[in-house]
Short mmCIF file of C-alpha atoms in Angstrom, two decimals:
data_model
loop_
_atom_site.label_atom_id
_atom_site.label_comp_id
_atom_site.label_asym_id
_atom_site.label_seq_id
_atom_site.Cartn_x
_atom_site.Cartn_y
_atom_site.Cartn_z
CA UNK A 1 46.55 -48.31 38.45
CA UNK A 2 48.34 -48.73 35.25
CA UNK A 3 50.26 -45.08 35.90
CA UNK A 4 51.24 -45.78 39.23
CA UNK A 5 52.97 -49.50 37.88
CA UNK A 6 54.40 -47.14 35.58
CA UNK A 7 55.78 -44.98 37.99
CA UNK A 8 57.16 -47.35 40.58
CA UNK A 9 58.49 -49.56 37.76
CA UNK A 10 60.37 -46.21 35.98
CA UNK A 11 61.49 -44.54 39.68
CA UNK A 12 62.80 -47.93 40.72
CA UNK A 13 64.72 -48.32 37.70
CA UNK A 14 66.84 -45.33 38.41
CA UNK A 15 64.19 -43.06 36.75
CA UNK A 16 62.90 -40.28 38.42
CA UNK A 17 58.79 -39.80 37.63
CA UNK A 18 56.01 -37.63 38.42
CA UNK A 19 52.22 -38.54 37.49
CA UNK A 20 49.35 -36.65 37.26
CA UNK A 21 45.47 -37.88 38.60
CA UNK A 22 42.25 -36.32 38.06
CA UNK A 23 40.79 -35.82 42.00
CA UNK A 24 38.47 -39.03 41.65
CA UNK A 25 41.64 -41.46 41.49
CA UNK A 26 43.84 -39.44 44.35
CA UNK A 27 43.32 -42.83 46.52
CA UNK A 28 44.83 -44.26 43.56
CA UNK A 29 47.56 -42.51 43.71
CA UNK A 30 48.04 -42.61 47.91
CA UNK A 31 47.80 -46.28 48.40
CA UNK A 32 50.10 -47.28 45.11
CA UNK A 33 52.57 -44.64 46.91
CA UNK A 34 53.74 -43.01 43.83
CA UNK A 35 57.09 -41.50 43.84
CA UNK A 36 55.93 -37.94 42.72
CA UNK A 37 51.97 -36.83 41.78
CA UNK A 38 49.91 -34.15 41.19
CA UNK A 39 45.99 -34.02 41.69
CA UNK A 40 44.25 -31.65 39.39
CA UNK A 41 39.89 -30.60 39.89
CA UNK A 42 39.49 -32.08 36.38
CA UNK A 43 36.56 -34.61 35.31
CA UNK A 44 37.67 -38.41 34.90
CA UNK A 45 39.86 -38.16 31.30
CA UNK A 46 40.55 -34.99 31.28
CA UNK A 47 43.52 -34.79 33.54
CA UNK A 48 45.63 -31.31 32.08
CA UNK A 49 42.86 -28.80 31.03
CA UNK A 50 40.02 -28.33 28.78
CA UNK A 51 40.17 -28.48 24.92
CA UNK A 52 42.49 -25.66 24.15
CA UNK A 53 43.08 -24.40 27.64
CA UNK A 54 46.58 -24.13 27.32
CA UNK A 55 46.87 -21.70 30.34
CA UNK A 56 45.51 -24.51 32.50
CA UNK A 57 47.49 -27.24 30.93
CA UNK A 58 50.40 -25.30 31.42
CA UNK A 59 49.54 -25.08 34.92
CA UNK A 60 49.30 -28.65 35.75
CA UNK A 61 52.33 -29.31 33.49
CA UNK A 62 54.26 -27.35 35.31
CA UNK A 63 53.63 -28.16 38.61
CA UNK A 64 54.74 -31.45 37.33
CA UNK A 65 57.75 -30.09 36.67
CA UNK A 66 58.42 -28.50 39.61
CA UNK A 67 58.25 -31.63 41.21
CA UNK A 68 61.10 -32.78 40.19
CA UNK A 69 63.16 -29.86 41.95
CA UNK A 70 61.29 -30.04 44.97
CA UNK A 71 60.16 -33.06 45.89
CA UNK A 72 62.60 -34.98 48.91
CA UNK A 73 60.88 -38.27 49.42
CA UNK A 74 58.71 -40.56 47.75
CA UNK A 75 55.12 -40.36 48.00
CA UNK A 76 54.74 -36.41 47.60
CA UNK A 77 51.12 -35.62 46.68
CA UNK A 78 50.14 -32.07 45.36
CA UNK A 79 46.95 -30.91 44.58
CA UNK A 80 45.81 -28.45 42.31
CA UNK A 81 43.36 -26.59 43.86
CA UNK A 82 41.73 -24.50 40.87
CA UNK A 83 38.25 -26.13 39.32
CA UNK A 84 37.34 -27.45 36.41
CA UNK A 85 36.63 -25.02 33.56
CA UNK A 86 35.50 -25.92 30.14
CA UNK A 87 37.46 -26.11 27.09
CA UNK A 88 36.64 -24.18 23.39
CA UNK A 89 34.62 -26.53 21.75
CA UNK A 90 32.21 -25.65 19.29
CA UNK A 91 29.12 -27.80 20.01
CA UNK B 1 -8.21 -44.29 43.05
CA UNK B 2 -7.18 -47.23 40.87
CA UNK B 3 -4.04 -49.23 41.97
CA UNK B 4 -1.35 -49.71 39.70
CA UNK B 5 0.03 -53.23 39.35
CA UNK B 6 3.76 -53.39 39.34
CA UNK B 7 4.79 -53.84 35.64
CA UNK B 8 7.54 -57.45 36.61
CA UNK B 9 9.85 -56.20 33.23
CA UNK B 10 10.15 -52.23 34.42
CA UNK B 11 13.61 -51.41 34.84
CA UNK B 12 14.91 -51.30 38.47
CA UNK B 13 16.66 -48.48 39.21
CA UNK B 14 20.13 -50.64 39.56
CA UNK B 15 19.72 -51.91 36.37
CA UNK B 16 19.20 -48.25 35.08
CA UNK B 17 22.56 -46.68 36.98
CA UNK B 18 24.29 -49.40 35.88
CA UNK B 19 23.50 -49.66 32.20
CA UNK B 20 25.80 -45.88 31.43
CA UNK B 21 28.83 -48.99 32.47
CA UNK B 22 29.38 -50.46 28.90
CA UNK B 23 25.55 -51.45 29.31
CA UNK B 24 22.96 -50.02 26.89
CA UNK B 25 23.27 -46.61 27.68
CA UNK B 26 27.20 -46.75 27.73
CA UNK B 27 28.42 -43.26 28.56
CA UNK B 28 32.30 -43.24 30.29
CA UNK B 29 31.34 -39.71 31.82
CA UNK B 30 28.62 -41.29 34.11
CA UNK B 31 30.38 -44.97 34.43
CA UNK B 32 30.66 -44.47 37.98
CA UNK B 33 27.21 -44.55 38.76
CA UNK B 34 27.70 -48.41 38.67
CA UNK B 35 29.47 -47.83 41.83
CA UNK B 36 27.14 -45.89 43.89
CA UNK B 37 24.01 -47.43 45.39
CA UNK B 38 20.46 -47.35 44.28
CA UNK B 39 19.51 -45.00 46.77
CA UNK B 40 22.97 -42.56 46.25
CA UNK B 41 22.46 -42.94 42.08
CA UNK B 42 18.81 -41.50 43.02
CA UNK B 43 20.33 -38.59 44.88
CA UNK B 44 22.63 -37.70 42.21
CA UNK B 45 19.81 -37.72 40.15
CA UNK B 46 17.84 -35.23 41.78
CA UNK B 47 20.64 -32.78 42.24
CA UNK B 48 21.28 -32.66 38.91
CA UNK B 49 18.06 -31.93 37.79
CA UNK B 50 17.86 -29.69 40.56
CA UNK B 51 21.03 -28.00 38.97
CA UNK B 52 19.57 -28.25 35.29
CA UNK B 53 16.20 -26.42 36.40
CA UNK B 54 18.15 -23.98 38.01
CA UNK B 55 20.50 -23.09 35.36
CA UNK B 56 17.26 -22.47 33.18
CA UNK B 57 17.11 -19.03 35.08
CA UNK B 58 20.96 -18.86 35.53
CA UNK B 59 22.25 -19.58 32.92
CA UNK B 60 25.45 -21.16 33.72
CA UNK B 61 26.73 -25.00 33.94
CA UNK B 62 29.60 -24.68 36.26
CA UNK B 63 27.34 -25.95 38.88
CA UNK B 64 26.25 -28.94 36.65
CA UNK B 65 30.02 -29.58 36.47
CA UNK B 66 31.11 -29.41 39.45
CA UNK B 67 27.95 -31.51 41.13
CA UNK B 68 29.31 -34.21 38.51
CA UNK B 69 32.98 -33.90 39.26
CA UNK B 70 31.86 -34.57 42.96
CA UNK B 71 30.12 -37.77 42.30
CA UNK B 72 32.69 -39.09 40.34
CA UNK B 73 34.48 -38.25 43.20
CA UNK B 74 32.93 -40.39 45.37
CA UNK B 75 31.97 -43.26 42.88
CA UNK B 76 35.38 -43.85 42.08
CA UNK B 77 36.39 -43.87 45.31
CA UNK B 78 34.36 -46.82 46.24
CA UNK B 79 36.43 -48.58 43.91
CA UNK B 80 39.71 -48.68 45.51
CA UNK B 81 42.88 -50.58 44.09
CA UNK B 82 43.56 -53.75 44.38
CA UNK B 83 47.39 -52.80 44.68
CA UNK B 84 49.08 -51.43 47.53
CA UNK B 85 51.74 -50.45 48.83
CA UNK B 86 53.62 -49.53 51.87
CA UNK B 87 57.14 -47.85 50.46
CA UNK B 88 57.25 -45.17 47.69
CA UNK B 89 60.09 -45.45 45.48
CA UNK B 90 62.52 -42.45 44.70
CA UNK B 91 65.54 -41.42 43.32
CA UNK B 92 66.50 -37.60 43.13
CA UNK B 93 67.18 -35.97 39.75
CA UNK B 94 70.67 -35.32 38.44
CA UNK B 95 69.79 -31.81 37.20
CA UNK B 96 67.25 -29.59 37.49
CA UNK B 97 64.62 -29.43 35.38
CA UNK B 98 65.66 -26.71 33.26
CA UNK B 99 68.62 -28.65 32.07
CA UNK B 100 67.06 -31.79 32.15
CA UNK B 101 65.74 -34.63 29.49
CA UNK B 102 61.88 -34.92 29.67
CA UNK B 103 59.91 -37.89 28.51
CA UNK B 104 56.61 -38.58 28.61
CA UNK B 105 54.63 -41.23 28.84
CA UNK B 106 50.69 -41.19 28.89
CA UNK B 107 48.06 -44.29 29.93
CA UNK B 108 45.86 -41.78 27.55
CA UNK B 109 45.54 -44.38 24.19
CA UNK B 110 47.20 -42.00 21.93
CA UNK B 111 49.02 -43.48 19.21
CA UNK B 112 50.12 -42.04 15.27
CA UNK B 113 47.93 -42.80 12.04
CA UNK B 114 50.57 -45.09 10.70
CA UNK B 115 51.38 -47.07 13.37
CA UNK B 116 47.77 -48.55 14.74
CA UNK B 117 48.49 -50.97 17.34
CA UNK B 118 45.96 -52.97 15.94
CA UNK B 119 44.90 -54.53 19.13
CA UNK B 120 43.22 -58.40 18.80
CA UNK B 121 44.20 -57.90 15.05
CA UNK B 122 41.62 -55.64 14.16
CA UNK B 123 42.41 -52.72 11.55
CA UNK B 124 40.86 -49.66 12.22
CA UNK B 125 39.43 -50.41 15.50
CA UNK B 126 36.46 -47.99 16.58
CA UNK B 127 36.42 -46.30 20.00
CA UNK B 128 32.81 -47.61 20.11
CA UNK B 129 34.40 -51.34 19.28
CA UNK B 130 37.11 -50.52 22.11
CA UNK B 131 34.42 -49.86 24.61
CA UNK B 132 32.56 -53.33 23.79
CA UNK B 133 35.39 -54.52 24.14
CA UNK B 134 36.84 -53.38 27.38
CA UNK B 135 36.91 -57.29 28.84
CA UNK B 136 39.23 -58.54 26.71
CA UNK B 137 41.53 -54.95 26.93
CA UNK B 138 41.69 -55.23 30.83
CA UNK B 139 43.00 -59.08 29.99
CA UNK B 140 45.59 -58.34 27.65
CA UNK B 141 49.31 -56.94 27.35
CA UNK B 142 49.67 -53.31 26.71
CA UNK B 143 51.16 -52.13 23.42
CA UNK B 144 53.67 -49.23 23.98
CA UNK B 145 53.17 -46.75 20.89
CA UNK B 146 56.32 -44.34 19.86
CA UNK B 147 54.97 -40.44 18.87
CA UNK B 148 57.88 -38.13 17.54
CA UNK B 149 57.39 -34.76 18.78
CA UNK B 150 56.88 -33.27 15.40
CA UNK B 151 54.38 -35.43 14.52
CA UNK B 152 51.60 -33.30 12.43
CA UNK B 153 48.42 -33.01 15.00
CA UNK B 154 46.50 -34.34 12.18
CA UNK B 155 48.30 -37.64 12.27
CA UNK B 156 47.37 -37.92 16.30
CA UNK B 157 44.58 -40.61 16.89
CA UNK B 158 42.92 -42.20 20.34
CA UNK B 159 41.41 -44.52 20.86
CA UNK B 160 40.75 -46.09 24.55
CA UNK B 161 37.88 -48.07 25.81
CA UNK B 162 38.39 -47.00 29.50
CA UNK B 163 37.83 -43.56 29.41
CA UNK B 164 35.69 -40.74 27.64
CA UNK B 165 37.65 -39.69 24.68
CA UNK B 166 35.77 -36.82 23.39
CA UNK B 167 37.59 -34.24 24.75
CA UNK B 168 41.06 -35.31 24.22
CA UNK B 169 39.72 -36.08 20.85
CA UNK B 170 39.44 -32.00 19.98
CA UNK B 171 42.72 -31.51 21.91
CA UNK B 172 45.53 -34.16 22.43
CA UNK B 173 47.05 -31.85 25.08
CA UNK B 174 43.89 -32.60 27.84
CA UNK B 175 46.22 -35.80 28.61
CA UNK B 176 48.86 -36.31 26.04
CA UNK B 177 50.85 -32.71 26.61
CA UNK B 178 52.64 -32.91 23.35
CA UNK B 179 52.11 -28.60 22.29
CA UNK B 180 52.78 -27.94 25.87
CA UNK B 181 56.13 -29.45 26.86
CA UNK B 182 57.31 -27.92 23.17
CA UNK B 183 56.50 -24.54 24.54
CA UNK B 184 57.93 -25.15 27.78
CA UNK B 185 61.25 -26.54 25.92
CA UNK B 186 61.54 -23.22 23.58
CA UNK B 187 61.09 -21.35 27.00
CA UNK B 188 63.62 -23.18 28.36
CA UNK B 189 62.12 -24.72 31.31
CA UNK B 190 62.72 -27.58 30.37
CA UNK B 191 66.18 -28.99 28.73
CA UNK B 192 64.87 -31.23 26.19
CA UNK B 193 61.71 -32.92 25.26
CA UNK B 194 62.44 -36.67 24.44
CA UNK B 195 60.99 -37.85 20.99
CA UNK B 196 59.22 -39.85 20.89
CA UNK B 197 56.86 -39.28 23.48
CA UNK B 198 54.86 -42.40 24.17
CA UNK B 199 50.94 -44.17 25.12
CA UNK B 200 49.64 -47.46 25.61
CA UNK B 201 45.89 -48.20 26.71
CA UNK B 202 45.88 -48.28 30.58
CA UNK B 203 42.72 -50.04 30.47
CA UNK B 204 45.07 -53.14 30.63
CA UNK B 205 46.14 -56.30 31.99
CA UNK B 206 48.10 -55.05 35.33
CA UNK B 207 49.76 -58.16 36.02
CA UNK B 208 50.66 -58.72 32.03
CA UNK B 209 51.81 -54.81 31.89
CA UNK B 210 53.83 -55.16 35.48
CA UNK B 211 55.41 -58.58 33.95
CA UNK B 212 55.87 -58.30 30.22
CA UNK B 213 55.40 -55.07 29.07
CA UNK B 214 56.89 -52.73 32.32
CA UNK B 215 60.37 -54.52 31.94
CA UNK B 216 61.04 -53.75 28.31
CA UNK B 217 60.14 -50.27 28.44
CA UNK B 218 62.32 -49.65 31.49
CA UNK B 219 65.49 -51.13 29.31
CA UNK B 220 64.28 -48.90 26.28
CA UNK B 221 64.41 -45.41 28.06
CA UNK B 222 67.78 -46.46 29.85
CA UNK B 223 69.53 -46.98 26.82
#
């Protein structure tokens, strides 16, 4: 919940947001009606990509970003469709 | 056959889902299993060991993953918010993005080594102290920490008793996209990346973070 105060507090200030959810908080993100979100496949804390995924945190990044150019109205939910894959951790 | 009398201290299998929620078996991962019921807890059980004996010949834990990722799923959304709304703010940007000024602002916990926000006046606070303490974070006012963008990686710390931090803990970028927005800003895709990015705890006070913390930031990143 903390995000979407975020959000509403920025975008009503003149600011123009976007947030991103893992899937399990998407309700979250419906009922707050969020300016601007993205929903990625990810576990709970682990909203952009695995540890060192950079490809995958790109990808969420920059649907983020691309948001911003084509979003019209508030409440615009996308979500990422592309599971959960682990990071490069050495155990 | 000999019966077997109920032992009156075993465990019930509530008490047992719930204790992986800041009880004595505390794991953030599995925290939603204080949501579910008895009887769903027991389900996910048996799927994932179903999963785990069948990965023995398979070899692969995408399907642990992904059975997990479901449940959390569902857990969480038992839990619904306590704040709605019916309208969604929104203003349209100035520029596009490519020519725009990015901030950032994460509910991730992230904060640099010499600038701890100390919170309850404790130095040095443990993630393991944060999680005992989750009561007293959820009643208090956020603390907004400033990260310059050229901040060495080494000097990164988080710390968040909401949330599992292990992962973010080998890589900020999981939820604090620091290396990524400073690739996207060299590619142009960005305009600029505003420094500093910030964090606060979002395991937080919501009416104290609305009330007296949301107002000040607001002013901060219109000036």
């Amino acid at each position: 919940m903390s995000v979407g105060h975020v959000a509403r507090g920025f975008e009503e200030a003149g600011i123009p947001t976007v947030s991103v959810f893992v899937r399990a908080f998407r309700h979250v993100a419906e009922v707050m009606k969020l300016p601007r979100a993205v929903i990625t496949q990810h576990p709970m804390g682990r909203p952009l990509g695995g540890p060192g995924d950079r490809e995958r945190q790109r990808t969420v990044i920059e649907a983020a970003l691309g948001l911003f150019d084509s979003a019209t109205a508030g409440g615009t939910v996308v979500e990422i469709g592309d599971a959960w894959r682990p990071g490069a951790v050495n155990r | 056959m000999t019966d077997i009398e109920p032992d009156p201290k075993a465990e019930t299998l509530e008490e047992f889902k719930n204790s992986f929620s800041y009880g004595a078996r505390s794991d953030l991962t599995f925290k939603f299993l204080k949501s579910l019921s008895p009887e769903d807890a027991g389900e996910f059980f048996r799927q994932l060991l179903g999963e785990v004996g069948r990965s023995l010949d398979h070899g692969e834990a995408g399907p642990i993953h992904q059975l997990i990722f479901d449940w959390q799923v569902r857990g969480y959304e038992r839990s619904g918010p306590s704040h709605e709304y019916d309208t969604a703010p929104f203003v349209a940007p100035a520029k596009p993005v490519s020519e725009s000024k990015v901030g950032v602002l994460t509910s991730s916990g992230h904060f640099p080594a010499w600038d701890d926000p100390n919170p309850f006046g404790v130095e040095n606070m443990t993630q393991a102290e944060a999680e005992a303490r989750i009561s007293e974070f959820m009643r208090d006012t956020p603390t907004l920490s400033a990260i310059p963008i050229d901040i060495d990686p080494g000097d990164l710390r988080v710390r968040h008793g909401g949330y599992d931090v292990r992962s973010v803990s080998h890589d900020p970028d999981v939820a604090f996209p620091l290396q990524t927005l400073i690739a996207l800003q060299a590619e142009g895709v960005i305009g600029e990346l505003s420094s500093p990015m910030y964090s606060f705890t979002g395991a937080t006070s919501q009416g104290r973070l609305r009330k007296q913390a949301l107002p000040g930031w607001i002013r901060s990143a219109q000036r």
